[in-house]
């Protein structure tokens, strides 16, 4: 039969439990969080280490521009796919501006010959290992912005190349007149895509 006075292991971490028998009372102190020791000491693999990954800082303009570039490029691409080229072109241009300014950043500070301090890197390079996700966001924003501008440019090029078809289709008052505009399109795959369906 087990001893009933033996402490329950589930109450070992209870801060409100009475101290064990024979141990004097101690003043209350906040407990320090215990971190798992992998090989002893904090290193780059530990999230709280000095070289661990840094969080996104919304006050940093470089990180903010990298995120803006990603969002604007993504939405510009979607607007280009859904047939709103003017919004896609605007968002694509903004994404390219934000992405390039995030990658270039501020210029690096030059070395001071009087004190002998080495030059400090500028832009995302100044963030060190934490710059990797921001650089990836800026590059992804540039790629999606390029696609958005390409879609908008191709849409405007089609409207210029087949202006007669678009004017005829927009001015048609009946469905029959709208179908007659298909004669202004070439007999190829592009004409099959653009033509008014029955």
mmCIF file of C-alpha atoms in Angstrom:
data_model
loop_
_atom_site.group_PDB
_atom_site.id
_atom_site.type_symbol
_atom_site.label_atom_id
_atom_site.label_comp_id
_atom_site.label_asym_id
_atom_site.label_seq_id
_atom_site.Cartn_x
_atom_site.Cartn_y
_atom_site.Cartn_z
ATOM 1 C CA UNK A 1 0.000 0.000 0.000
ATOM 2 C CA UNK A 2 1.607 3.296 -1.087
ATOM 3 C CA UNK A 3 2.289 6.001 1.462
ATOM 4 C CA UNK A 4 -0.424 8.672 1.285
ATOM 5 C CA UNK A 5 1.920 11.402 2.476
ATOM 6 C CA UNK A 6 4.142 10.952 -0.573
ATOM 7 C CA UNK A 7 3.817 14.082 -2.820
ATOM 8 C CA UNK A 8 1.972 13.758 -6.069
ATOM 9 C CA UNK A 9 4.364 14.254 -9.036
ATOM 10 C CA UNK A 10 1.727 16.346 -10.830
ATOM 11 C CA UNK A 11 1.904 19.024 -8.092
ATOM 12 C CA UNK A 12 5.704 19.423 -8.216
ATOM 13 C CA UNK A 13 5.398 22.536 -10.411
ATOM 14 C CA UNK A 14 2.550 24.057 -8.416
ATOM 15 C CA UNK A 15 3.752 27.501 -7.247
ATOM 16 C CA UNK A 16 1.012 27.640 -4.613
ATOM 17 C CA UNK A 17 1.854 24.305 -3.002
ATOM 18 C CA UNK A 18 3.248 24.235 0.537
ATOM 19 C CA UNK A 19 6.996 23.643 0.836
ATOM 20 C CA UNK A 20 8.132 20.112 1.638
ATOM 21 C CA UNK A 21 8.387 19.086 5.275
ATOM 22 C CA UNK A 22 11.514 20.273 7.018
ATOM 23 C CA UNK A 23 12.221 23.018 4.496
ATOM 24 C CA UNK A 24 11.867 26.648 5.655
ATOM 25 C CA UNK A 25 9.583 29.104 3.900
ATOM 26 C CA UNK A 26 11.203 31.220 1.193
ATOM 27 C CA UNK A 27 10.107 34.609 -0.149
ATOM 28 C CA UNK A 28 8.319 34.502 -3.459
ATOM 29 C CA UNK A 29 10.374 35.083 -6.600
ATOM 30 C CA UNK A 30 9.215 34.917 -10.230
ATOM 31 C CA UNK A 31 10.300 31.742 -11.937
ATOM 32 C CA UNK A 32 12.681 31.943 -14.842
ATOM 33 C CA UNK A 33 11.609 30.113 -18.021
ATOM 34 C CA UNK A 34 13.614 26.966 -18.515
ATOM 35 C CA UNK A 35 15.043 26.430 -21.958
ATOM 36 C CA UNK A 36 16.041 23.017 -23.264
ATOM 37 C CA UNK A 37 19.797 22.644 -23.343
ATOM 38 C CA UNK A 38 20.976 21.219 -26.678
ATOM 39 C CA UNK A 39 24.679 20.711 -26.309
ATOM 40 C CA UNK A 40 24.900 23.367 -23.609
ATOM 41 C CA UNK A 41 24.679 27.080 -24.213
ATOM 42 C CA UNK A 42 22.689 29.183 -26.593
ATOM 43 C CA UNK A 43 23.653 29.092 -30.223
ATOM 44 C CA UNK A 44 22.312 30.088 -33.611
ATOM 45 C CA UNK A 45 19.831 27.202 -33.544
ATOM 46 C CA UNK A 46 18.149 28.519 -30.432
ATOM 47 C CA UNK A 47 15.284 30.941 -31.160
ATOM 48 C CA UNK A 48 16.363 33.301 -28.399
ATOM 49 C CA UNK A 49 20.066 33.194 -29.238
ATOM 50 C CA UNK A 50 21.921 36.257 -30.384
ATOM 51 C CA UNK A 51 22.128 34.982 -33.957
ATOM 52 C CA UNK A 52 18.695 33.402 -34.075
ATOM 53 C CA UNK A 53 15.974 34.490 -36.478
ATOM 54 C CA UNK A 54 14.646 37.971 -35.838
ATOM 55 C CA UNK A 55 10.991 38.889 -35.912
ATOM 56 C CA UNK A 56 9.453 41.135 -38.521
ATOM 57 C CA UNK A 57 9.781 44.731 -37.403
ATOM 58 C CA UNK A 58 6.994 46.884 -38.915
ATOM 59 C CA UNK A 59 8.912 50.035 -37.952
ATOM 60 C CA UNK A 60 11.819 49.142 -40.250
ATOM 61 C CA UNK A 61 11.133 50.743 -43.672
ATOM 62 C CA UNK A 62 13.190 48.133 -45.545
ATOM 63 C CA UNK A 63 11.216 45.212 -44.145
ATOM 64 C CA UNK A 64 7.971 47.097 -44.691
ATOM 65 C CA UNK A 65 8.798 47.789 -48.344
ATOM 66 C CA UNK A 66 9.704 44.140 -48.911
ATOM 67 C CA UNK A 67 6.298 43.041 -47.603
ATOM 68 C CA UNK A 68 4.523 45.774 -49.573
ATOM 69 C CA UNK A 69 6.299 44.613 -52.728
ATOM 70 C CA UNK A 70 5.123 41.042 -52.183
ATOM 71 C CA UNK A 71 1.506 42.030 -51.513
ATOM 72 C CA UNK A 72 1.270 44.584 -54.317
ATOM 73 C CA UNK A 73 2.880 42.250 -56.839
ATOM 74 C CA UNK A 74 0.604 39.372 -55.881
ATOM 75 C CA UNK A 75 -2.567 41.473 -56.109
ATOM 76 C CA UNK A 76 -1.384 43.102 -59.333
ATOM 77 C CA UNK A 77 -0.955 39.641 -60.863
ATOM 78 C CA UNK A 78 -4.455 38.626 -59.749
ATOM 79 C CA UNK A 79 -5.992 41.800 -61.196
ATOM 80 C CA UNK A 80 -4.145 41.128 -64.450
ATOM 81 C CA UNK A 81 -5.556 37.589 -64.608
ATOM 82 C CA UNK A 82 -9.096 38.761 -63.833
ATOM 83 C CA UNK A 83 -9.043 41.305 -66.664
ATOM 84 C CA UNK A 84 -8.505 44.603 -64.829
ATOM 85 C CA UNK A 85 -5.200 45.659 -66.406
ATOM 86 C CA UNK A 86 -5.195 49.254 -65.156
ATOM 87 C CA UNK A 87 -5.172 48.206 -61.483
ATOM 88 C CA UNK A 88 -2.696 45.412 -62.232
ATOM 89 C CA UNK A 89 -0.371 47.884 -63.946
ATOM 90 C CA UNK A 90 -0.538 50.323 -61.027
ATOM 91 C CA UNK A 91 0.092 47.640 -58.394
ATOM 92 C CA UNK A 92 2.868 46.110 -60.487
ATOM 93 C CA UNK A 93 4.654 49.450 -60.791
ATOM 94 C CA UNK A 94 4.341 50.056 -57.043
ATOM 95 C CA UNK A 95 5.618 46.552 -56.294
ATOM 96 C CA UNK A 96 8.680 47.078 -58.492
ATOM 97 C CA UNK A 97 9.418 50.392 -56.770
ATOM 98 C CA UNK A 98 9.044 48.897 -53.290
ATOM 99 C CA UNK A 99 10.979 45.745 -54.148
ATOM 100 C CA UNK A 100 13.939 47.594 -55.663
ATOM 101 C CA UNK A 101 14.039 50.120 -52.819
ATOM 102 C CA UNK A 102 13.934 47.269 -50.272
ATOM 103 C CA UNK A 103 16.785 45.419 -51.964
ATOM 104 C CA UNK A 104 18.926 48.520 -52.431
ATOM 105 C CA UNK A 105 18.042 50.126 -49.124
ATOM 106 C CA UNK A 106 20.133 52.893 -47.691
ATOM 107 C CA UNK A 107 23.730 53.201 -48.839
ATOM 108 C CA UNK A 108 26.411 51.603 -46.711
ATOM 109 C CA UNK A 109 28.291 53.876 -44.361
ATOM 110 C CA UNK A 110 31.890 54.419 -45.356
ATOM 111 C CA UNK A 111 34.806 53.591 -43.094
ATOM 112 C CA UNK A 112 35.924 56.373 -40.808
ATOM 113 C CA UNK A 113 39.722 56.790 -41.232
ATOM 114 C CA UNK A 114 40.063 58.705 -37.950
ATOM 115 C CA UNK A 115 38.557 56.019 -35.729
ATOM 116 C CA UNK A 116 39.300 53.013 -37.940
ATOM 117 C CA UNK A 117 35.698 51.703 -37.794
ATOM 118 C CA UNK A 118 34.898 49.316 -40.649
ATOM 119 C CA UNK A 119 32.129 50.260 -43.098
ATOM 120 C CA UNK A 120 28.652 49.186 -42.059
ATOM 121 C CA UNK A 121 26.554 47.365 -44.661
ATOM 122 C CA UNK A 122 23.358 49.035 -45.820
ATOM 123 C CA UNK A 123 20.013 47.784 -47.047
ATOM 124 C CA UNK A 124 18.838 44.306 -46.175
ATOM 125 C CA UNK A 125 22.456 43.218 -45.729
ATOM 126 C CA UNK A 126 22.507 45.212 -42.499
ATOM 127 C CA UNK A 127 19.990 42.771 -40.990
ATOM 128 C CA UNK A 128 22.379 39.832 -41.279
ATOM 129 C CA UNK A 129 20.724 36.384 -41.161
ATOM 130 C CA UNK A 130 17.328 37.991 -40.536
ATOM 131 C CA UNK A 131 17.387 39.499 -44.043
ATOM 132 C CA UNK A 132 16.712 36.170 -45.772
ATOM 133 C CA UNK A 133 12.885 36.192 -45.509
ATOM 134 C CA UNK A 134 12.742 39.903 -46.330
ATOM 135 C CA UNK A 135 14.933 39.421 -49.384
ATOM 136 C CA UNK A 136 12.789 36.495 -50.493
ATOM 137 C CA UNK A 137 9.645 38.635 -50.083
ATOM 138 C CA UNK A 138 11.155 41.483 -52.113
ATOM 139 C CA UNK A 139 12.305 39.157 -54.921
ATOM 140 C CA UNK A 140 8.937 37.377 -55.003
ATOM 141 C CA UNK A 141 7.244 40.771 -55.206
ATOM 142 C CA UNK A 142 9.474 41.738 -58.134
ATOM 143 C CA UNK A 143 8.696 38.506 -59.989
ATOM 144 C CA UNK A 144 4.935 38.769 -59.479
ATOM 145 C CA UNK A 145 5.039 42.487 -60.371
ATOM 146 C CA UNK A 146 6.848 41.671 -63.618
ATOM 147 C CA UNK A 147 4.150 39.144 -64.464
ATOM 148 C CA UNK A 148 1.412 41.664 -63.603
ATOM 149 C CA UNK A 149 2.978 44.311 -65.859
ATOM 150 C CA UNK A 150 3.429 41.725 -68.615
ATOM 151 C CA UNK A 151 -0.258 40.770 -68.404
ATOM 152 C CA UNK A 152 -1.334 44.430 -68.429
ATOM 153 C CA UNK A 153 0.946 45.254 -71.357
ATOM 154 C CA UNK A 154 -0.311 42.285 -73.372
ATOM 155 C CA UNK A 155 -3.914 43.291 -72.663
ATOM 156 C CA UNK A 156 -3.281 46.846 -73.855
ATOM 157 C CA UNK A 157 -1.372 45.543 -76.894
ATOM 158 C CA UNK A 158 -4.320 43.353 -77.869
ATOM 159 C CA UNK A 159 -6.713 46.269 -77.506
ATOM 160 C CA UNK A 160 -4.507 48.359 -79.790
ATOM 161 C CA UNK A 161 -3.936 45.603 -82.345
ATOM 162 C CA UNK A 162 -7.640 44.680 -82.581
ATOM 163 C CA UNK A 163 -9.130 48.084 -81.875
ATOM 164 C CA UNK A 164 -11.798 47.682 -84.566
ATOM 165 C CA UNK A 165 -13.075 44.487 -82.936
ATOM 166 C CA UNK A 166 -13.273 46.029 -79.471
ATOM 167 C CA UNK A 167 -15.017 49.180 -80.751
ATOM 168 C CA UNK A 168 -17.485 47.071 -82.742
ATOM 169 C CA UNK A 169 -18.213 44.838 -79.760
ATOM 170 C CA UNK A 170 -18.699 47.777 -77.383
ATOM 171 C CA UNK A 171 -20.995 49.630 -79.819
ATOM 172 C CA UNK A 172 -23.127 46.587 -80.686
ATOM 173 C CA UNK A 173 -26.731 46.955 -79.514
ATOM 174 C CA UNK A 174 -27.887 43.382 -80.146
ATOM 175 C CA UNK A 175 -26.393 39.946 -79.750
ATOM 176 C CA UNK A 176 -26.468 39.416 -83.507
ATOM 177 C CA UNK A 177 -24.503 42.606 -84.126
ATOM 178 C CA UNK A 178 -22.022 41.555 -81.465
ATOM 179 C CA UNK A 179 -21.502 38.205 -83.176
ATOM 180 C CA UNK A 180 -20.882 40.000 -86.487
ATOM 181 C CA UNK A 181 -17.777 41.593 -84.924
ATOM 182 C CA UNK A 182 -16.064 38.189 -84.937
ATOM 183 C CA UNK A 183 -15.354 38.764 -88.645
ATOM 184 C CA UNK A 184 -12.772 41.387 -87.647
ATOM 185 C CA UNK A 185 -10.628 38.817 -85.831
ATOM 186 C CA UNK A 186 -7.948 36.645 -87.474
ATOM 187 C CA UNK A 187 -8.518 32.948 -88.049
ATOM 188 C CA UNK A 188 -6.054 31.651 -85.486
ATOM 189 C CA UNK A 189 -5.937 30.586 -81.838
ATOM 190 C CA UNK A 190 -5.949 34.189 -80.623
ATOM 191 C CA UNK A 191 -9.041 34.939 -82.664
ATOM 192 C CA UNK A 192 -10.764 31.902 -81.154
ATOM 193 C CA UNK A 193 -9.963 33.148 -77.649
ATOM 194 C CA UNK A 194 -11.122 36.730 -78.246
ATOM 195 C CA UNK A 195 -14.241 36.095 -80.294
ATOM 196 C CA UNK A 196 -17.715 36.570 -78.876
ATOM 197 C CA UNK A 197 -19.190 33.193 -77.978
ATOM 198 C CA UNK A 198 -22.651 32.236 -79.155
#
